[in-house]
Amino acid sequence: MTNTQVKATPGGTFRLGGDLPVHRLGYGAMQITGPGVWGEPADRDGALTVLRRAVELGVNFIDTADSYGPDVSEKLIREALHPYPENLVIATKAGLTRTGPGQWIPVGRPAYLRQQLELSLRKLGVERVDLFQLHRVDPEVPLADQVGELKLLQEEGKIRHIGLSEVGVAQLAEAAQIAEIASVQNLYNLAARHHEDVLDYATDHGIAFIPWFPIATGELAKPGSVLEQAAKDHGSTPAQLALAWLLRRSPVVLPIPGTRSVAHLEENVAAADIELTDAEFDALSALTS
């Protein structure tokens, strides 16, 4: 599939929280930081170019977090895109602290979550975060306290919608008793489907399901992968087929493939134009079941 006329729009639209229309194929801004999701990118201008190109291609849902860098990804988004297009939805997260490259420690104390939200508002240059996600549930803090603080921030007008990340059905249902949950972001892709029950719950309740590692960081796209021959038969790349499968899996799925390469970005966005038949979807599902 060529990348000359690619757009994110053919992948369809989902109303996040019932009122924010986003094109279902988004962009995850974790990889625009340094190695280990730590520090500045080696090619800062390249990172800015990727962000701008994503918006040019019709991507209007960008996912980031305070811990990406830390503090790097949010600032790059502002530098590249502010003042933001009217239809651009930026999601960020808090609840993981960083002590070094590749190190992630859950912290869900209400005061900390409030502090990080205030910092994200400043770094992104906004008065309200469209989607603010609890990056991880802190096992040392009651879930009601963590989600309850986000609810308070929402009532103060600083958060539009609340999301969760890496939760099970029981946690999602418990959180939904405290506040309206607009999204859940869990590890999920064609080769890692252990959160099927969470996806089914999200589908039944109209909650956005945002799969991170949607193409398994290249495992599904590398030569010799289970998708290689299927992709050849379909006239696409394995990565495109993996994304098309996610888009076909449920109308609430919002894949957010990330990359620091414009070429890979265009390849990923082109997946929005692939329409799988029922037979093709079933065949792909069987490849890694």
Coordinates of C-alpha atoms in Angstrom, one line a residue:
M1 CA 0.0 0.0 0.0
T2 CA 1.5 3.4 -1.0
N3 CA 1.8 6.2 1.5
T4 CA 1.2 9.1 -0.9
Q5 CA -2.4 9.6 -0.1
V6 CA -2.7 8.1 3.3
K7 CA -5.1 9.5 5.9
A8 CA -6.3 8.4 9.3
T9 CA -9.9 9.1 8.5
P10 CA -10.9 5.8 6.8
G11 CA -10.4 4.0 10.1
G12 CA -13.6 5.5 11.4
T13 CA -14.5 7.8 14.3
F14 CA -15.2 7.2 17.9
R15 CA -16.8 9.7 20.4
L16 CA -14.5 9.6 23.3
G17 CA -16.5 10.1 26.5
G18 CA -19.5 10.5 24.3
D19 CA -18.6 14.0 23.1
L20 CA -15.1 14.1 21.7
P21 CA -15.0 12.7 18.1
V22 CA -11.6 11.2 17.3
H23 CA -10.3 9.3 14.3
R24 CA -9.8 5.8 15.6
L25 CA -6.2 5.4 14.5
G26 CA -4.2 7.7 16.8
Y27 CA -0.6 8.3 17.6
G28 CA 1.3 7.3 20.8
A29 CA 4.0 9.8 21.7
M30 CA 6.2 7.6 23.9
Q31 CA 8.9 6.8 21.3
I32 CA 9.8 10.5 20.6
T33 CA 11.9 10.6 23.8
G34 CA 15.3 9.1 24.4
P35 CA 16.3 5.5 24.9
G36 CA 14.5 3.8 27.7
V37 CA 11.8 6.5 27.3
W38 CA 14.3 8.7 29.1
G39 CA 15.6 12.1 28.2
E40 CA 15.5 14.1 25.0
P41 CA 15.3 12.5 21.6
A42 CA 18.5 12.2 19.6
D43 CA 16.8 14.0 16.8
R44 CA 14.6 16.7 18.3
D45 CA 13.7 18.2 14.9
G46 CA 12.7 14.8 13.7
A47 CA 10.4 14.3 16.6
L48 CA 8.7 17.6 16.0
T49 CA 8.4 16.7 12.3
V50 CA 6.7 13.4 13.1
L51 CA 4.1 15.1 15.4
R52 CA 3.3 17.7 12.8
R53 CA 3.1 15.1 10.0
A54 CA 0.7 13.0 12.1
V55 CA -1.8 15.9 12.3
E56 CA -1.4 16.5 8.6
L57 CA -2.4 12.9 8.0
G58 CA -5.6 13.4 9.9
V59 CA -4.5 12.0 13.3
N60 CA -6.5 13.9 15.9
F61 CA -5.9 11.7 18.9
I62 CA -2.4 11.9 20.5
D63 CA -1.6 9.9 23.7
T64 CA 1.3 10.9 26.0
A65 CA 2.2 10.8 29.7
D66 CA 4.1 12.9 32.2
S67 CA 6.6 10.0 32.6
Y68 CA 7.6 9.9 29.0
G69 CA 11.0 11.5 29.3
P70 CA 10.0 12.3 32.0
D71 CA 8.4 15.7 31.0
V72 CA 9.8 15.5 27.5
S73 CA 7.0 14.2 25.3
E74 CA 4.4 16.7 26.6
K75 CA 6.7 19.6 25.9
L76 CA 7.5 18.4 22.4
I77 CA 3.8 18.1 21.6
R78 CA 3.3 21.7 22.7
E79 CA 6.4 22.9 20.8
A80 CA 5.3 21.1 17.6
L81 CA 1.5 21.7 17.6
H82 CA 0.5 24.7 19.9
P83 CA -1.8 26.5 19.3
Y84 CA -3.6 23.2 18.8
P85 CA -6.1 22.5 15.9
E86 CA -9.6 22.7 17.2
N87 CA -10.3 19.0 16.7
L88 CA -7.1 17.7 18.3
V89 CA -7.6 15.6 21.4
I90 CA -4.5 15.2 23.6
A91 CA -4.6 12.5 26.3
T92 CA -2.0 12.3 29.0
K93 CA -1.4 10.3 32.2
A94 CA 0.1 10.3 35.7
G95 CA 0.7 7.7 38.3
L96 CA 4.2 6.4 37.3
T97 CA 7.4 7.9 38.6
R98 CA 10.8 7.5 36.9
T99 CA 14.1 6.9 38.6
G100 CA 16.0 6.1 35.5
P101 CA 15.8 4.7 31.9
G102 CA 13.3 1.8 31.7
Q103 CA 12.3 2.2 35.4
W104 CA 8.6 2.8 36.3
I105 CA 7.2 3.0 39.8
P106 CA 3.5 3.4 40.5
V107 CA 2.6 6.4 42.7
G108 CA -1.1 7.1 43.2
R109 CA -1.3 9.3 46.2
P110 CA -4.0 11.9 45.5
A111 CA -1.7 14.9 46.2
Y112 CA 0.8 13.5 43.7
L113 CA -1.8 13.0 41.0
R114 CA -3.0 16.5 41.5
Q115 CA 0.5 17.9 41.3
Q116 CA 1.2 16.0 38.1
L117 CA -2.1 17.1 36.5
E118 CA -1.2 20.8 37.2
L119 CA 2.2 20.3 35.7
S120 CA 0.7 18.6 32.6
L121 CA -1.6 21.6 32.1
R122 CA 1.4 23.9 32.1
K123 CA 3.6 21.7 29.9
L124 CA 0.9 21.1 27.3
G125 CA -0.3 24.7 27.5
V126 CA -3.9 24.0 28.1
E127 CA -6.5 24.9 30.8
R128 CA -8.1 21.4 30.7
V129 CA -6.8 18.0 29.8
D130 CA -9.1 16.2 27.3
L131 CA -8.4 12.7 28.7
F132 CA -6.4 12.3 31.9
Q133 CA -5.5 8.7 32.7
L134 CA -4.3 6.9 35.8
H135 CA -1.2 5.4 34.4
R136 CA -1.1 2.6 36.9
V137 CA -3.1 1.7 39.9
D138 CA -0.9 2.1 43.0
P139 CA -1.5 -1.0 45.1
E140 CA -0.5 1.0 48.2
V141 CA -3.4 3.5 47.8
P142 CA -7.1 2.6 47.7
L143 CA -8.5 2.8 44.2
A144 CA -11.3 5.0 45.4
D145 CA -8.8 7.6 46.6
Q146 CA -6.9 7.6 43.3
V147 CA -10.0 7.8 41.0
G148 CA -11.8 10.0 43.5
E149 CA -9.0 12.7 43.2
L150 CA -9.4 12.6 39.4
K151 CA -13.1 13.0 39.9
L152 CA -12.4 16.1 42.0
L153 CA -10.1 17.6 39.4
Q154 CA -12.8 16.9 36.8
E155 CA -15.4 18.8 38.9
E156 CA -12.9 21.6 39.1
G157 CA -12.8 21.8 35.3
K158 CA -9.2 20.7 34.9
I159 CA -10.0 17.3 33.4
R160 CA -12.6 16.6 30.7
H161 CA -12.6 12.8 30.8
I162 CA -11.0 10.2 33.0
G163 CA -9.3 7.1 31.9
L164 CA -7.4 4.1 33.4
S165 CA -4.5 2.0 32.3
E166 CA -3.6 -1.7 32.9
V167 CA -6.6 -2.6 34.9
G168 CA -8.8 -5.7 35.0
V169 CA -12.6 -5.9 34.7
A170 CA -13.1 -5.7 38.5
Q171 CA -11.0 -2.6 38.9
L172 CA -12.7 -1.0 35.9
A173 CA -16.1 -1.8 37.3
E174 CA -15.1 -0.5 40.7
A175 CA -13.8 2.8 39.3
A176 CA -17.0 3.2 37.3
Q177 CA -18.9 3.4 40.6
I178 CA -16.7 6.4 41.6
A179 CA -16.5 8.4 38.3
E180 CA -17.5 8.0 34.7
I181 CA -14.6 6.2 32.9
A182 CA -14.1 7.2 29.3
S183 CA -11.2 4.9 28.4
V184 CA -9.0 2.0 29.4
Q185 CA -5.5 1.6 28.0
N186 CA -4.1 -2.0 28.3
L187 CA -1.5 -4.0 26.6
Y188 CA -3.2 -5.7 23.7
N189 CA -2.4 -6.8 20.1
L190 CA -2.9 -9.7 17.8
A191 CA -0.3 -11.8 19.7
A192 CA -1.2 -10.7 23.2
R193 CA -4.9 -11.0 23.9
H194 CA -5.0 -11.7 27.7
H195 CA -7.2 -8.6 28.1
E196 CA -10.1 -9.9 26.0
D197 CA -12.5 -9.6 28.9
V198 CA -11.6 -6.0 29.5
L199 CA -12.1 -5.2 25.8
D200 CA -15.5 -7.0 25.9
Y201 CA -16.5 -5.0 28.9
A202 CA -15.4 -1.7 27.2
T203 CA -17.3 -2.6 24.1
D204 CA -20.5 -3.4 26.1
H205 CA -20.2 -0.1 28.0
G206 CA -19.1 2.2 25.2
I207 CA -15.7 2.8 26.8
A208 CA -12.7 3.5 24.5
F209 CA -10.1 0.7 24.6
I210 CA -6.7 2.0 23.7
P211 CA -4.2 -0.9 23.1
W212 CA -0.6 0.0 23.8
F213 CA 2.1 -1.9 21.9
P214 CA -0.5 -2.4 19.1
I215 CA 2.0 -4.1 16.8
A216 CA 4.1 -5.6 19.6
T217 CA 7.0 -3.2 18.9
G218 CA 7.8 -4.9 15.7
E219 CA 7.4 -8.5 16.7
L220 CA 4.4 -8.8 14.4
A221 CA 6.0 -6.8 11.7
K222 CA 9.4 -8.4 11.4
P223 CA 10.5 -10.7 8.5
G224 CA 9.4 -14.3 9.2
S225 CA 6.5 -13.3 11.5
V226 CA 3.2 -15.1 11.4
L227 CA 1.8 -12.1 9.5
E228 CA 4.4 -12.0 6.8
Q229 CA 2.7 -14.3 4.2
A230 CA -0.8 -13.0 5.1
A231 CA 0.4 -9.4 4.5
K232 CA 1.8 -10.4 1.1
D233 CA -1.4 -12.0 0.2
H234 CA -3.3 -8.8 1.2
G235 CA -0.8 -6.4 -0.5
S236 CA 0.1 -4.7 2.8
T237 CA 2.8 -4.9 5.4
P238 CA 2.5 -7.0 8.6
A239 CA 2.3 -3.9 10.7
Q240 CA -0.6 -2.5 8.7
L241 CA -2.4 -5.8 8.9
A242 CA -1.9 -6.0 12.7
L243 CA -3.4 -2.5 13.0
A244 CA -6.3 -3.3 10.6
W245 CA -7.1 -6.3 12.7
L246 CA -7.3 -4.1 15.8
L247 CA -9.6 -1.7 14.1
R248 CA -11.8 -4.6 13.0
R249 CA -11.8 -6.2 16.4
S250 CA -14.2 -3.7 18.0
P251 CA -15.6 -0.2 17.2
V252 CA -14.3 1.1 20.6
V253 CA -10.6 0.2 19.8
L254 CA -8.3 3.2 19.3
P255 CA -4.9 2.0 18.3
I256 CA -2.0 4.4 19.0
P257 CA 1.1 3.1 17.2
G258 CA 4.1 5.2 18.0
T259 CA 7.2 5.9 16.0
R260 CA 10.0 8.5 15.6
S261 CA 10.0 7.9 11.8
V262 CA 7.8 9.7 9.3
A263 CA 8.0 6.8 6.9
H264 CA 6.8 4.4 9.6
L265 CA 4.1 6.9 10.7
E266 CA 2.8 7.0 7.1
E267 CA 2.9 3.2 6.9
N268 CA 0.9 2.9 10.1
V269 CA -1.7 5.5 9.1
A270 CA -2.2 3.7 5.8
A271 CA -3.6 0.8 7.8
A272 CA -6.8 2.8 8.3
D273 CA -7.6 2.2 4.7
I274 CA -7.6 -1.6 5.0
E275 CA -11.0 -3.3 5.3
L276 CA -10.8 -6.9 6.5
T277 CA -13.6 -9.3 5.6
D278 CA -15.0 -11.6 8.3
A279 CA -13.1 -14.5 6.8
E280 CA -9.8 -12.5 6.8
F281 CA -10.4 -11.3 10.3
D282 CA -11.0 -14.9 11.5
A283 CA -7.9 -16.2 9.6
L284 CA -5.7 -13.6 11.2
S285 CA -7.2 -14.3 14.7
A286 CA -6.3 -17.9 14.2
L287 CA -2.7 -17.3 13.3
T288 CA -1.7 -16.5 16.9
S289 CA -4.5 -18.1 18.9

